[in-house]
Amino acid sequence: TGQPLPLLVVVHGHGGGAVPPVLQAWLEELACQRSAPVWIQPLTAEPLELPPQQSLLLVPLLLTPGSHVRHDIPAIRARLRAAGHRLLVLPFLGAWPAWIQHLAEIARAADCRSVLHHPLRPGLADRYLAQLSSRLELPLVSAAQADAALDHALPLALAPNRMTAQLAHGREPLPALLERPQTRQFLFDLLLDLP
């Protein structure tokens, strides 16, 4: 086997291009283990300038096929190819069968009764959410319509964000997916095994 390819990991990010600390530390550890660069492109930041003529994997760590998946990822792909990079674009994380299976397992283990997601525009996202609901055998609820004290909910958020903070359970925010050790390890292994 050859040297693993660098990864360009696309994340939603917070205002001003900030990357949540749990995500930043996790990706830095991944870069050490892969022995290859792991660059982070928050969608809230200016485009990264990569070293010239890279061969890389574009990994959208996005959980639903919203406008970022439909518009931003193709724009990033086009910009990188125009700059002379060779890249393989992976599907958004929410489309990976192993990821969906993992969500089903953690939802069952935590006795979740619903999955909370960011509000999405109608169309493709609705079809995706219906399929995901069927696979997880749980209702998917928009955070915009969720009761603030919703019990036994699994937030569809990789890192802490406004949704997880607003949907506080008692006094504690609901943990984001990367704050769950089993999910952090599962996703770490998934990305570690990429070519």
mmCIF file of C-alpha atoms in Angstrom, residues 1-190:
data_model
loop_
_atom_site.group_PDB
_atom_site.id
_atom_site.type_symbol
_atom_site.label_atom_id
_atom_site.label_comp_id
_atom_site.label_asym_id
_atom_site.label_seq_id
_atom_site.Cartn_x
_atom_site.Cartn_y
_atom_site.Cartn_z
ATOM 1 C CA THR A 1 0.000 0.000 0.000
ATOM 2 C CA GLY A 2 1.174 3.508 -0.797
ATOM 3 C CA GLN A 3 1.130 6.641 1.270
ATOM 4 C CA PRO A 4 -2.415 7.662 2.239
ATOM 5 C CA LEU A 5 -3.854 10.611 0.354
ATOM 6 C CA PRO A 6 -4.294 13.969 2.034
ATOM 7 C CA LEU A 7 -7.873 14.710 3.045
ATOM 8 C CA LEU A 8 -9.700 17.973 2.540
ATOM 9 C CA VAL A 9 -12.498 17.714 5.087
ATOM 10 C CA VAL A 10 -15.408 20.089 4.508
ATOM 11 C CA VAL A 11 -17.325 21.062 7.643
ATOM 12 C CA HIS A 12 -20.086 23.551 8.242
ATOM 13 C CA GLY A 13 -18.063 25.677 10.674
ATOM 14 C CA HIS A 14 -19.200 28.525 12.902
ATOM 15 C CA GLY A 15 -19.181 32.248 12.233
ATOM 16 C CA GLY A 16 -15.935 33.643 10.870
ATOM 17 C CA GLY A 17 -14.705 30.193 9.848
ATOM 18 C CA ALA A 18 -14.286 28.917 13.424
ATOM 19 C CA VAL A 19 -14.072 25.140 13.785
ATOM 20 C CA PRO A 20 -15.555 23.686 17.002
ATOM 21 C CA PRO A 21 -12.719 22.541 19.311
ATOM 22 C CA VAL A 22 -14.015 18.936 19.495
ATOM 23 C CA LEU A 23 -13.852 18.729 15.689
ATOM 24 C CA GLN A 24 -10.470 20.488 15.414
ATOM 25 C CA ALA A 25 -8.779 18.193 17.950
ATOM 26 C CA TRP A 26 -10.333 15.084 16.407
ATOM 27 C CA LEU A 27 -9.102 15.980 12.903
ATOM 28 C CA GLU A 28 -5.613 16.840 14.178
ATOM 29 C CA GLU A 29 -5.422 13.388 15.770
ATOM 30 C CA LEU A 30 -6.634 11.863 12.495
ATOM 31 C CA ALA A 31 -3.840 13.632 10.573
ATOM 32 C CA CYS A 32 -1.239 12.175 12.977
ATOM 33 C CA GLN A 33 -2.634 8.652 12.632
ATOM 34 C CA ARG A 34 -2.973 8.836 8.830
ATOM 35 C CA SER A 35 0.543 10.274 8.410
ATOM 36 C CA ALA A 36 -0.893 12.571 5.751
ATOM 37 C CA PRO A 37 -2.282 16.101 5.836
ATOM 38 C CA VAL A 38 -5.884 16.611 6.886
ATOM 39 C CA TRP A 39 -6.940 20.081 5.804
ATOM 40 C CA ILE A 40 -10.176 21.547 7.170
ATOM 41 C CA GLN A 41 -12.396 23.728 4.976
ATOM 42 C CA PRO A 42 -15.172 25.343 7.010
ATOM 43 C CA LEU A 43 -17.954 26.547 4.731
ATOM 44 C CA THR A 44 -18.014 29.743 6.785
ATOM 45 C CA ALA A 45 -14.371 30.548 5.908
ATOM 46 C CA GLU A 46 -12.510 31.757 2.837
ATOM 47 C CA PRO A 47 -11.283 28.972 0.508
ATOM 48 C CA LEU A 48 -8.103 27.278 1.692
ATOM 49 C CA GLU A 49 -4.945 27.698 -0.335
ATOM 50 C CA LEU A 50 -3.442 24.228 -0.704
ATOM 51 C CA PRO A 51 0.089 23.348 -1.784
ATOM 52 C CA PRO A 52 0.182 23.051 -5.590
ATOM 53 C CA GLN A 53 -0.707 19.943 -7.611
ATOM 54 C CA GLN A 54 -2.215 17.894 -4.790
ATOM 55 C CA SER A 55 -3.859 14.509 -5.158
ATOM 56 C CA LEU A 56 -6.471 14.397 -2.427
ATOM 57 C CA LEU A 57 -9.792 13.104 -1.178
ATOM 58 C CA LEU A 58 -12.570 15.653 -0.672
ATOM 59 C CA VAL A 59 -14.575 14.475 2.358
ATOM 60 C CA PRO A 60 -17.824 16.391 3.034
ATOM 61 C CA LEU A 61 -18.575 15.818 6.727
ATOM 62 C CA LEU A 62 -22.133 16.990 6.151
ATOM 63 C CA LEU A 63 -25.089 15.014 7.438
ATOM 64 C CA THR A 64 -27.929 15.992 5.090
ATOM 65 C CA PRO A 65 -28.178 16.861 1.382
ATOM 66 C CA GLY A 66 -28.924 20.525 1.997
ATOM 67 C CA SER A 67 -27.719 23.440 -0.109
ATOM 68 C CA HIS A 68 -24.130 22.980 1.095
ATOM 69 C CA VAL A 69 -24.001 19.484 -0.412
ATOM 70 C CA ARG A 70 -25.844 20.486 -3.588
ATOM 71 C CA HIS A 71 -24.089 23.788 -4.288
ATOM 72 C CA ASP A 72 -20.992 24.378 -2.140
ATOM 73 C CA ILE A 73 -19.346 20.971 -2.621
ATOM 74 C CA PRO A 74 -19.553 21.114 -6.463
ATOM 75 C CA ALA A 75 -18.169 24.684 -6.330
ATOM 76 C CA ILE A 76 -15.238 23.560 -4.147
ATOM 77 C CA ARG A 77 -14.598 20.631 -6.490
ATOM 78 C CA ALA A 78 -14.590 22.920 -9.548
ATOM 79 C CA ARG A 79 -12.289 25.472 -7.862
ATOM 80 C CA LEU A 80 -9.779 22.800 -6.809
ATOM 81 C CA ARG A 81 -9.730 21.163 -10.244
ATOM 82 C CA ALA A 82 -9.277 24.555 -11.914
ATOM 83 C CA ALA A 83 -6.298 25.142 -9.588
ATOM 84 C CA GLY A 84 -4.664 21.930 -10.876
ATOM 85 C CA HIS A 85 -5.454 19.553 -8.021
ATOM 86 C CA ARG A 86 -6.473 15.934 -8.652
ATOM 87 C CA LEU A 87 -9.272 14.919 -6.368
ATOM 88 C CA LEU A 88 -11.758 12.215 -5.634
ATOM 89 C CA VAL A 89 -14.966 13.581 -4.124
ATOM 90 C CA LEU A 90 -16.631 11.289 -1.609
ATOM 91 C CA PRO A 91 -20.402 11.420 -1.003
ATOM 92 C CA PHE A 92 -21.560 13.524 1.938
ATOM 93 C CA LEU A 93 -21.248 11.615 5.213
ATOM 94 C CA GLY A 94 -25.024 11.248 5.680
ATOM 95 C CA ALA A 95 -25.134 9.063 2.546
ATOM 96 C CA TRP A 96 -22.584 6.499 3.773
ATOM 97 C CA PRO A 97 -24.356 3.204 4.602
ATOM 98 C CA ALA A 98 -21.929 2.473 7.471
ATOM 99 C CA TRP A 99 -22.697 5.880 9.006
ATOM 100 C CA ILE A 100 -26.462 5.332 8.806
ATOM 101 C CA GLN A 101 -26.037 1.908 10.411
ATOM 102 C CA HIS A 102 -23.990 3.504 13.193
ATOM 103 C CA LEU A 103 -26.682 6.141 13.803
ATOM 104 C CA ALA A 104 -29.267 3.369 14.085
ATOM 105 C CA GLU A 105 -27.109 1.531 16.638
ATOM 106 C CA ILE A 106 -26.441 4.543 18.861
ATOM 107 C CA ALA A 107 -30.086 5.641 18.680
ATOM 108 C CA ARG A 108 -31.181 2.178 19.853
ATOM 109 C CA ALA A 109 -28.518 2.025 22.572
ATOM 110 C CA ALA A 110 -29.557 5.449 23.911
ATOM 111 C CA ASP A 111 -33.272 4.618 23.698
ATOM 112 C CA CYS A 112 -33.819 7.602 21.405
ATOM 113 C CA ARG A 113 -37.371 8.313 20.345
ATOM 114 C CA SER A 114 -36.631 10.925 17.674
ATOM 115 C CA VAL A 115 -33.824 12.464 15.651
ATOM 116 C CA LEU A 116 -33.514 16.239 15.459
ATOM 117 C CA HIS A 117 -32.221 17.976 12.351
ATOM 118 C CA HIS A 118 -31.627 21.509 11.146
ATOM 119 C CA PRO A 119 -34.526 23.012 9.208
ATOM 120 C CA LEU A 120 -34.086 22.146 5.514
ATOM 121 C CA ARG A 121 -35.657 23.355 2.290
ATOM 122 C CA PRO A 122 -38.282 21.055 0.725
ATOM 123 C CA GLY A 123 -37.367 18.670 -2.083
ATOM 124 C CA LEU A 124 -34.338 16.392 -2.079
ATOM 125 C CA ALA A 125 -33.758 16.917 1.647
ATOM 126 C CA ASP A 126 -37.340 15.799 2.415
ATOM 127 C CA ARG A 127 -36.811 12.568 0.489
ATOM 128 C CA TYR A 128 -33.514 11.958 2.259
ATOM 129 C CA LEU A 129 -35.069 12.578 5.689
ATOM 130 C CA ALA A 130 -37.945 10.198 4.890
ATOM 131 C CA GLN A 131 -35.457 7.474 3.907
ATOM 132 C CA LEU A 132 -33.321 8.112 6.984
ATOM 133 C CA SER A 133 -36.396 7.974 9.225
ATOM 134 C CA SER A 134 -37.290 4.630 7.677
ATOM 135 C CA ARG A 135 -33.757 3.250 8.123
ATOM 136 C CA LEU A 136 -33.517 4.433 11.739
ATOM 137 C CA GLU A 137 -37.136 3.486 12.474
ATOM 138 C CA LEU A 138 -37.502 6.834 14.253
ATOM 139 C CA PRO A 139 -39.309 10.080 13.459
ATOM 140 C CA LEU A 140 -37.107 12.934 12.249
ATOM 141 C CA VAL A 141 -38.103 16.278 13.711
ATOM 142 C CA SER A 142 -36.983 19.720 12.568
ATOM 143 C CA ALA A 143 -35.319 21.586 15.425
ATOM 144 C CA ALA A 144 -37.532 24.533 14.512
ATOM 145 C CA GLN A 145 -40.590 22.500 15.588
ATOM 146 C CA ALA A 146 -39.082 20.576 18.492
ATOM 147 C CA ASP A 147 -40.111 21.147 22.055
ATOM 148 C CA ALA A 148 -37.190 22.749 23.900
ATOM 149 C CA ALA A 149 -37.168 19.923 26.473
ATOM 150 C CA LEU A 150 -37.584 17.030 24.030
ATOM 151 C CA ASP A 151 -36.687 13.813 25.841
ATOM 152 C CA HIS A 152 -34.693 10.972 24.317
ATOM 153 C CA ALA A 153 -33.717 12.852 21.160
ATOM 154 C CA LEU A 154 -30.607 12.354 19.056
ATOM 155 C CA PRO A 155 -29.432 15.633 17.501
ATOM 156 C CA LEU A 156 -28.113 15.238 13.973
ATOM 157 C CA ALA A 157 -25.099 17.488 14.625
ATOM 158 C CA LEU A 158 -21.459 16.419 14.468
ATOM 159 C CA ALA A 159 -20.228 19.159 16.794
ATOM 160 C CA PRO A 160 -21.936 21.408 19.324
ATOM 161 C CA ASN A 161 -23.894 24.149 17.602
ATOM 162 C CA ARG A 162 -26.867 26.455 18.128
ATOM 163 C CA MET A 163 -29.278 23.533 17.716
ATOM 164 C CA THR A 164 -27.678 21.399 20.444
ATOM 165 C CA ALA A 165 -27.467 24.403 22.778
ATOM 166 C CA GLN A 166 -31.100 25.421 22.225
ATOM 167 C CA LEU A 167 -32.375 21.889 22.745
ATOM 168 C CA ALA A 168 -31.059 21.679 26.290
ATOM 169 C CA HIS A 169 -32.144 18.567 28.174
ATOM 170 C CA GLY A 170 -32.595 19.683 31.764
ATOM 171 C CA ARG A 171 -29.581 21.912 32.341
ATOM 172 C CA GLU A 172 -27.211 20.158 29.942
ATOM 173 C CA PRO A 173 -27.207 20.598 26.152
ATOM 174 C CA LEU A 174 -27.816 17.397 24.213
ATOM 175 C CA PRO A 175 -24.433 15.952 23.225
ATOM 176 C CA ALA A 176 -23.391 16.347 19.621
ATOM 177 C CA LEU A 177 -22.367 13.180 17.801
ATOM 178 C CA LEU A 178 -18.593 13.737 18.175
ATOM 179 C CA GLU A 179 -19.105 14.229 21.913
ATOM 180 C CA ARG A 180 -20.168 10.573 22.076
ATOM 181 C CA PRO A 181 -17.020 8.400 22.440
ATOM 182 C CA GLN A 182 -18.411 5.530 20.345
ATOM 183 C CA THR A 183 -19.247 7.859 17.445
ATOM 184 C CA ARG A 184 -15.931 9.682 17.667
ATOM 185 C CA GLN A 185 -14.082 6.347 17.426
ATOM 186 C CA PHE A 186 -16.344 4.939 14.713
ATOM 187 C CA LEU A 187 -15.928 7.966 12.462
ATOM 188 C CA PHE A 188 -12.202 8.163 13.225
ATOM 189 C CA ASP A 189 -11.748 4.572 12.062
ATOM 190 C CA LEU A 190 -13.889 5.216 8.971
#
